[in-house]
Amino acid sequence: ITKPIKKEFKLIYPRVAKGLVIFATLYLLFSIFQLWYADTLFNQGEKASDLGNPGRAYNLLTLAAELNRDEPFYTSELAYSAAAAAAALQETDATLSAALKDEAITELDTTLKVSPKNVSFWRTAIRTYFELTSLDKKYLDDTLKAIDQTIKLAPTDPKLYYNKALILESEGKKEESIQNLKTALKLKPNYLEAKVALDETTQSAQSENDEVN
């Protein structure tokens, strides 16, 4: 009685093993295709963003992020595209604009929790928060906080001090702006934009002081 059972088992085992190998191979191929397609969508989304089409960029980047949720680079760029789309729709579709704004913050928070010390993601956070300032000026403080955090991670980047100076100057904080411009020029003496901004801000501050006196 035992012999037929053993023979049947010997016949079934290779089939099962072969089936598992085929399944594993197909799954691997599908996973590779999924990652490749996600990269393709992501690249198309970035191009759409560069061309000034935030709606198309958001749609493509959303699909890319859904295919590969483990890639924080995708969610980082998705956060910015959602913010840009929200800003673009604020006059024509306030409800959708608000939803996109919330999504931008959610995706940004997710990204920074996963990679809190990634300078590239913090740079995107600066862009994202600044984009949202057109919807609500409260995000200007978030932009400055993001710049400060990025400066902690990349203290020798003159552009960070330059961008902070421009925001401070727009808020009427000329002395703080001047100090940041001086820091930018100390790090990069041939920084023409920073030099021009420093001259203009210094003259403006001096004019205001003269008016007060």
PDB file of C-alpha atoms in Angstrom:
ATOM      1  CA  ILE A   1       0.000   0.000   0.000  1.00  0.00           C
ATOM      2  CA  THR A   2       2.818   2.383   0.790  1.00  0.00           C
ATOM      3  CA  LYS A   3       4.614   2.063  -2.531  1.00  0.00           C
ATOM      4  CA  PRO A   4       1.979   3.811  -4.708  1.00  0.00           C
ATOM      5  CA  ILE A   5       1.761   6.648  -2.175  1.00  0.00           C
ATOM      6  CA  LYS A   6       5.498   7.203  -2.279  1.00  0.00           C
ATOM      7  CA  LYS A   7       5.503   7.076  -6.047  1.00  0.00           C
ATOM      8  CA  GLU A   8       2.659   9.592  -6.233  1.00  0.00           C
ATOM      9  CA  PHE A   9       4.493  11.850  -3.818  1.00  0.00           C
ATOM     10  CA  LYS A  10       7.607  11.674  -5.945  1.00  0.00           C
ATOM     11  CA  LEU A  11       5.578  12.698  -8.978  1.00  0.00           C
ATOM     12  CA  ILE A  12       3.807  15.574  -7.256  1.00  0.00           C
ATOM     13  CA  TYR A  13       6.862  17.086  -5.544  1.00  0.00           C
ATOM     14  CA  PRO A  14       8.737  18.033  -8.761  1.00  0.00           C
ATOM     15  CA  ARG A  15       5.576  19.586 -10.171  1.00  0.00           C
ATOM     16  CA  VAL A  16       5.069  21.677  -7.050  1.00  0.00           C
ATOM     17  CA  ALA A  17       8.703  22.744  -7.029  1.00  0.00           C
ATOM     18  CA  LYS A  18       8.553  23.621 -10.716  1.00  0.00           C
ATOM     19  CA  GLY A  19       5.360  25.584 -10.152  1.00  0.00           C
ATOM     20  CA  LEU A  20       6.971  27.545  -7.315  1.00  0.00           C
ATOM     21  CA  VAL A  21       9.991  28.367  -9.456  1.00  0.00           C
ATOM     22  CA  ILE A  22       7.766  29.584 -12.289  1.00  0.00           C
ATOM     23  CA  PHE A  23       5.664  31.668  -9.880  1.00  0.00           C
ATOM     24  CA  ALA A  24       8.772  33.197  -8.272  1.00  0.00           C
ATOM     25  CA  THR A  25      10.215  34.004 -11.693  1.00  0.00           C
ATOM     26  CA  LEU A  26       7.007  35.633 -12.886  1.00  0.00           C
ATOM     27  CA  TYR A  27       6.718  37.619  -9.668  1.00  0.00           C
ATOM     28  CA  LEU A  28      10.307  38.819 -10.021  1.00  0.00           C
ATOM     29  CA  LEU A  29       9.728  39.860 -13.619  1.00  0.00           C
ATOM     30  CA  PHE A  30       6.534  41.666 -12.657  1.00  0.00           C
ATOM     31  CA  SER A  31       8.328  43.497  -9.829  1.00  0.00           C
ATOM     32  CA  ILE A  32      11.109  44.573 -12.167  1.00  0.00           C
ATOM     33  CA  PHE A  33       8.593  45.798 -14.733  1.00  0.00           C
ATOM     34  CA  GLN A  34       6.657  47.659 -12.043  1.00  0.00           C
ATOM     35  CA  LEU A  35       9.785  49.487 -10.847  1.00  0.00           C
ATOM     36  CA  TRP A  36      10.794  50.280 -14.427  1.00  0.00           C
ATOM     37  CA  TYR A  37       7.346  51.644 -15.218  1.00  0.00           C
ATOM     38  CA  ALA A  38       7.355  53.688 -12.003  1.00  0.00           C
ATOM     39  CA  ASP A  39      10.685  55.239 -13.013  1.00  0.00           C
ATOM     40  CA  THR A  40       9.308  56.005 -16.469  1.00  0.00           C
ATOM     41  CA  LEU A  41       6.255  57.738 -15.010  1.00  0.00           C
ATOM     42  CA  PHE A  42       8.425  59.627 -12.543  1.00  0.00           C
ATOM     43  CA  ASN A  43      10.729  60.944 -15.272  1.00  0.00           C
ATOM     44  CA  GLN A  44       7.725  62.034 -17.330  1.00  0.00           C
ATOM     45  CA  GLY A  45       6.286  63.756 -14.268  1.00  0.00           C
ATOM     46  CA  GLU A  46       9.491  65.678 -13.641  1.00  0.00           C
ATOM     47  CA  LYS A  47       9.587  66.811 -17.272  1.00  0.00           C
ATOM     48  CA  ALA A  48       5.980  67.999 -17.031  1.00  0.00           C
ATOM     49  CA  SER A  49       6.871  69.935 -13.894  1.00  0.00           C
ATOM     50  CA  ASP A  50       9.866  71.556 -15.584  1.00  0.00           C
ATOM     51  CA  LEU A  51       7.611  72.544 -18.498  1.00  0.00           C
ATOM     52  CA  GLY A  52       5.190  74.282 -16.141  1.00  0.00           C
ATOM     53  CA  ASN A  53       2.377  71.729 -16.271  1.00  0.00           C
ATOM     54  CA  PRO A  54       1.668  70.995 -12.576  1.00  0.00           C
ATOM     55  CA  GLY A  55      -1.551  69.075 -13.246  1.00  0.00           C
ATOM     56  CA  ARG A  56       0.073  66.543 -15.562  1.00  0.00           C
ATOM     57  CA  ALA A  57       3.112  66.347 -13.290  1.00  0.00           C
ATOM     58  CA  TYR A  58       0.913  65.577 -10.296  1.00  0.00           C
ATOM     59  CA  ASN A  59      -1.001  62.842 -12.132  1.00  0.00           C
ATOM     60  CA  LEU A  60       2.160  61.124 -13.355  1.00  0.00           C
ATOM     61  CA  LEU A  61       3.977  61.384 -10.048  1.00  0.00           C
ATOM     62  CA  THR A  62       0.931  60.051  -8.202  1.00  0.00           C
ATOM     63  CA  LEU A  63       0.966  56.933 -10.379  1.00  0.00           C
ATOM     64  CA  ALA A  64       4.711  56.528  -9.883  1.00  0.00           C
ATOM     65  CA  ALA A  65       4.408  56.822  -6.100  1.00  0.00           C
ATOM     66  CA  GLU A  66       1.543  54.317  -6.024  1.00  0.00           C
ATOM     67  CA  LEU A  67       3.703  51.794  -7.874  1.00  0.00           C
ATOM     68  CA  ASN A  68       6.663  52.310  -5.555  1.00  0.00           C
ATOM     69  CA  ARG A  69       5.670  53.655  -2.142  1.00  0.00           C
ATOM     70  CA  ASP A  70       9.043  52.683  -0.690  1.00  0.00           C
ATOM     71  CA  GLU A  71      10.855  55.375  -2.692  1.00  0.00           C
ATOM     72  CA  PRO A  72      10.927  58.665  -0.713  1.00  0.00           C
ATOM     73  CA  PHE A  73      12.280  60.528  -3.735  1.00  0.00           C
ATOM     74  CA  TYR A  74       8.931  59.931  -5.422  1.00  0.00           C
ATOM     75  CA  THR A  75       6.887  61.185  -2.473  1.00  0.00           C
ATOM     76  CA  SER A  76       9.172  64.197  -2.113  1.00  0.00           C
ATOM     77  CA  GLU A  77       8.567  65.309  -5.687  1.00  0.00           C
ATOM     78  CA  LEU A  78       4.894  64.390  -5.418  1.00  0.00           C
ATOM     79  CA  ALA A  79       4.595  66.768  -2.469  1.00  0.00           C
ATOM     80  CA  TYR A  80       5.971  69.630  -4.555  1.00  0.00           C
ATOM     81  CA  SER A  81       3.796  68.824  -7.570  1.00  0.00           C
ATOM     82  CA  ALA A  82       0.705  68.698  -5.340  1.00  0.00           C
ATOM     83  CA  ALA A  83       1.612  72.111  -3.926  1.00  0.00           C
ATOM     84  CA  ALA A  84       2.163  73.534  -7.413  1.00  0.00           C
ATOM     85  CA  ALA A  85      -1.153  72.094  -8.620  1.00  0.00           C
ATOM     86  CA  ALA A  86      -2.901  73.504  -5.540  1.00  0.00           C
ATOM     87  CA  ALA A  87      -1.511  76.960  -6.278  1.00  0.00           C
ATOM     88  CA  ALA A  88      -2.557  76.717  -9.921  1.00  0.00           C
ATOM     89  CA  LEU A  89      -6.146  75.781  -9.004  1.00  0.00           C
ATOM     90  CA  GLN A  90      -6.757  78.224  -6.163  1.00  0.00           C
ATOM     91  CA  GLU A  91      -8.815  80.579  -8.336  1.00  0.00           C
ATOM     92  CA  THR A  92     -10.746  78.002 -10.380  1.00  0.00           C
ATOM     93  CA  ASP A  93     -11.344  75.104  -7.951  1.00  0.00           C
ATOM     94  CA  ALA A  94     -10.877  76.047  -4.306  1.00  0.00           C
ATOM     95  CA  THR A  95     -12.043  72.646  -3.006  1.00  0.00           C
ATOM     96  CA  LEU A  96      -9.588  70.645  -5.080  1.00  0.00           C
ATOM     97  CA  SER A  97      -6.873  73.174  -4.338  1.00  0.00           C
ATOM     98  CA  ALA A  98      -7.378  72.686  -0.597  1.00  0.00           C
ATOM     99  CA  ALA A  99      -7.263  68.894  -0.973  1.00  0.00           C
ATOM    100  CA  LEU A 100      -4.032  69.103  -2.952  1.00  0.00           C
ATOM    101  CA  LYS A 101      -2.532  71.417  -0.344  1.00  0.00           C
ATOM    102  CA  ASP A 102      -3.290  68.894   2.395  1.00  0.00           C
ATOM    103  CA  GLU A 103      -1.837  66.092   0.282  1.00  0.00           C
ATOM    104  CA  ALA A 104       1.324  68.093  -0.291  1.00  0.00           C
ATOM    105  CA  ILE A 105       1.834  68.460   3.455  1.00  0.00           C
ATOM    106  CA  THR A 106       1.064  64.787   4.080  1.00  0.00           C
ATOM    107  CA  GLU A 107       3.489  63.550   1.431  1.00  0.00           C
ATOM    108  CA  LEU A 108       6.139  65.976   2.629  1.00  0.00           C
ATOM    109  CA  ASP A 109       5.791  64.844   6.253  1.00  0.00           C
ATOM    110  CA  THR A 110       5.984  61.205   5.153  1.00  0.00           C
ATOM    111  CA  THR A 111       9.165  61.855   3.201  1.00  0.00           C
ATOM    112  CA  LEU A 112      10.930  63.739   5.980  1.00  0.00           C
ATOM    113  CA  LYS A 113      10.004  61.136   8.593  1.00  0.00           C
ATOM    114  CA  VAL A 114      11.585  58.423   6.455  1.00  0.00           C
ATOM    115  CA  SER A 115      14.691  60.486   5.603  1.00  0.00           C
ATOM    116  CA  PRO A 116      15.033  63.307   8.144  1.00  0.00           C
ATOM    117  CA  LYS A 117      18.659  64.058   7.260  1.00  0.00           C
ATOM    118  CA  ASN A 118      18.437  64.016   3.498  1.00  0.00           C
ATOM    119  CA  VAL A 119      19.468  67.441   2.223  1.00  0.00           C
ATOM    120  CA  SER A 120      17.812  66.931  -1.154  1.00  0.00           C
ATOM    121  CA  PHE A 121      14.444  66.248   0.452  1.00  0.00           C
ATOM    122  CA  TRP A 122      14.749  69.314   2.660  1.00  0.00           C
ATOM    123  CA  ARG A 123      15.504  71.431  -0.410  1.00  0.00           C
ATOM    124  CA  THR A 124      12.300  70.128  -1.956  1.00  0.00           C
ATOM    125  CA  ALA A 125      10.516  70.920   1.308  1.00  0.00           C
ATOM    126  CA  ILE A 126      11.654  74.541   0.939  1.00  0.00           C
ATOM    127  CA  ARG A 127      10.234  74.673  -2.582  1.00  0.00           C
ATOM    128  CA  THR A 128       7.005  73.006  -1.467  1.00  0.00           C
ATOM    129  CA  TYR A 129       6.331  75.290   1.485  1.00  0.00           C
ATOM    130  CA  PHE A 130       7.222  78.365  -0.552  1.00  0.00           C
ATOM    131  CA  GLU A 131       4.799  77.261  -3.288  1.00  0.00           C
ATOM    132  CA  LEU A 132       2.080  77.037  -0.653  1.00  0.00           C
ATOM    133  CA  THR A 133       2.659  80.623   0.498  1.00  0.00           C
ATOM    134  CA  SER A 134       0.497  81.762  -2.410  1.00  0.00           C
ATOM    135  CA  LEU A 135      -2.371  79.941  -0.678  1.00  0.00           C
ATOM    136  CA  ASP A 136      -1.595  80.931   2.897  1.00  0.00           C
ATOM    137  CA  LYS A 137       1.142  83.228   4.193  1.00  0.00           C
ATOM    138  CA  LYS A 138       1.556  81.027   7.267  1.00  0.00           C
ATOM    139  CA  TYR A 139       3.669  78.719   5.138  1.00  0.00           C
ATOM    140  CA  LEU A 140       6.312  81.426   4.930  1.00  0.00           C
ATOM    141  CA  ASP A 141       7.341  80.530   8.499  1.00  0.00           C
ATOM    142  CA  ASP A 142       7.472  76.863   7.485  1.00  0.00           C
ATOM    143  CA  THR A 143       9.662  77.823   4.545  1.00  0.00           C
ATOM    144  CA  LEU A 144      12.108  79.621   6.831  1.00  0.00           C
ATOM    145  CA  LYS A 145      12.132  76.696   9.261  1.00  0.00           C
ATOM    146  CA  ALA A 146      12.873  74.330   6.388  1.00  0.00           C
ATOM    147  CA  ILE A 147      15.723  76.579   5.254  1.00  0.00           C
ATOM    148  CA  ASP A 148      17.149  76.643   8.787  1.00  0.00           C
ATOM    149  CA  GLN A 149      16.992  72.858   9.001  1.00  0.00           C
ATOM    150  CA  THR A 150      18.683  72.547   5.626  1.00  0.00           C
ATOM    151  CA  ILE A 151      21.390  74.962   6.727  1.00  0.00           C
ATOM    152  CA  LYS A 152      22.098  72.688   9.704  1.00  0.00           C
ATOM    153  CA  LEU A 153      22.626  69.810   7.283  1.00  0.00           C
ATOM    154  CA  ALA A 154      24.495  71.851   4.643  1.00  0.00           C
ATOM    155  CA  PRO A 155      25.995  74.896   6.420  1.00  0.00           C
ATOM    156  CA  THR A 156      28.385  75.764   3.578  1.00  0.00           C
ATOM    157  CA  ASP A 157      25.735  76.182   0.873  1.00  0.00           C
ATOM    158  CA  PRO A 158      25.575  79.930   0.095  1.00  0.00           C
ATOM    159  CA  LYS A 159      22.317  79.645  -1.833  1.00  0.00           C
ATOM    160  CA  LEU A 160      20.443  78.695   1.327  1.00  0.00           C
ATOM    161  CA  TYR A 161      21.481  81.934   3.035  1.00  0.00           C
ATOM    162  CA  TYR A 162      20.676  83.883  -0.129  1.00  0.00           C
ATOM    163  CA  ASN A 163      17.160  82.437  -0.360  1.00  0.00           C
ATOM    164  CA  LYS A 164      16.577  83.046   3.338  1.00  0.00           C
ATOM    165  CA  ALA A 165      17.727  86.641   2.903  1.00  0.00           C
ATOM    166  CA  LEU A 166      15.244  87.230   0.087  1.00  0.00           C
ATOM    167  CA  ILE A 167      12.357  85.971   2.206  1.00  0.00           C
ATOM    168  CA  LEU A 168      13.432  88.023   5.212  1.00  0.00           C
ATOM    169  CA  GLU A 169      13.745  91.125   3.037  1.00  0.00           C
ATOM    170  CA  SER A 170      10.230  90.581   1.685  1.00  0.00           C
ATOM    171  CA  GLU A 171       9.029  90.491   5.279  1.00  0.00           C
ATOM    172  CA  GLY A 172      10.742  93.796   6.035  1.00  0.00           C
ATOM    173  CA  LYS A 173      13.465  92.181   8.152  1.00  0.00           C
ATOM    174  CA  LYS A 174      16.279  93.978   6.409  1.00  0.00           C
ATOM    175  CA  GLU A 175      18.990  93.637   9.037  1.00  0.00           C
ATOM    176  CA  GLU A 176      18.532  89.876   9.231  1.00  0.00           C
ATOM    177  CA  SER A 177      18.483  89.761   5.464  1.00  0.00           C
ATOM    178  CA  ILE A 178      21.749  91.685   5.271  1.00  0.00           C
ATOM    179  CA  GLN A 179      23.450  89.308   7.714  1.00  0.00           C
ATOM    180  CA  ASN A 180      22.421  86.295   5.667  1.00  0.00           C
ATOM    181  CA  LEU A 181      23.621  87.921   2.446  1.00  0.00           C
ATOM    182  CA  LYS A 182      26.975  88.633   4.060  1.00  0.00           C
ATOM    183  CA  THR A 183      27.218  84.999   5.096  1.00  0.00           C
ATOM    184  CA  ALA A 184      26.410  83.895   1.547  1.00  0.00           C
ATOM    185  CA  LEU A 185      29.171  86.142   0.181  1.00  0.00           C
ATOM    186  CA  LYS A 186      31.618  84.933   2.801  1.00  0.00           C
ATOM    187  CA  LEU A 187      31.024  81.388   1.582  1.00  0.00           C
ATOM    188  CA  LYS A 188      31.068  82.433  -2.094  1.00  0.00           C
ATOM    189  CA  PRO A 189      32.757  85.813  -2.669  1.00  0.00           C
ATOM    190  CA  ASN A 190      31.879  85.851  -6.391  1.00  0.00           C
ATOM    191  CA  TYR A 191      28.165  85.308  -5.747  1.00  0.00           C
ATOM    192  CA  LEU A 192      26.889  88.106  -8.002  1.00  0.00           C
ATOM    193  CA  GLU A 193      23.184  87.770  -7.120  1.00  0.00           C
ATOM    194  CA  ALA A 194      23.964  87.962  -3.415  1.00  0.00           C
ATOM    195  CA  LYS A 195      26.197  91.002  -3.914  1.00  0.00           C
ATOM    196  CA  VAL A 196      23.512  92.849  -5.876  1.00  0.00           C
ATOM    197  CA  ALA A 197      20.892  91.943  -3.265  1.00  0.00           C
ATOM    198  CA  LEU A 198      23.184  93.087  -0.461  1.00  0.00           C
ATOM    199  CA  ASP A 199      23.797  96.472  -2.099  1.00  0.00           C
ATOM    200  CA  GLU A 200      20.074  96.997  -2.734  1.00  0.00           C
ATOM    201  CA  THR A 201      18.987  95.888   0.735  1.00  0.00           C
ATOM    202  CA  THR A 202      21.668  97.975   2.420  1.00  0.00           C
ATOM    203  CA  GLN A 203      20.618 101.061   0.471  1.00  0.00           C
ATOM    204  CA  SER A 204      16.961 100.417   1.270  1.00  0.00           C
ATOM    205  CA  ALA A 205      17.708  99.990   4.964  1.00  0.00           C
ATOM    206  CA  GLN A 206      19.775 103.193   4.969  1.00  0.00           C
ATOM    207  CA  SER A 207      16.971 105.119   3.261  1.00  0.00           C
ATOM    208  CA  GLU A 208      14.477 103.934   5.868  1.00  0.00           C
ATOM    209  CA  ASN A 209      16.837 104.978   8.664  1.00  0.00           C
ATOM    210  CA  ASP A 210      17.282 108.398   7.083  1.00  0.00           C
ATOM    211  CA  GLU A 211      13.513 108.842   6.881  1.00  0.00           C
ATOM    212  CA  VAL A 212      13.116 107.919  10.533  1.00  0.00           C
ATOM    213  CA  ASN A 213      15.847 110.315  11.577  1.00  0.00           C
TER     214      ASN A 213
END
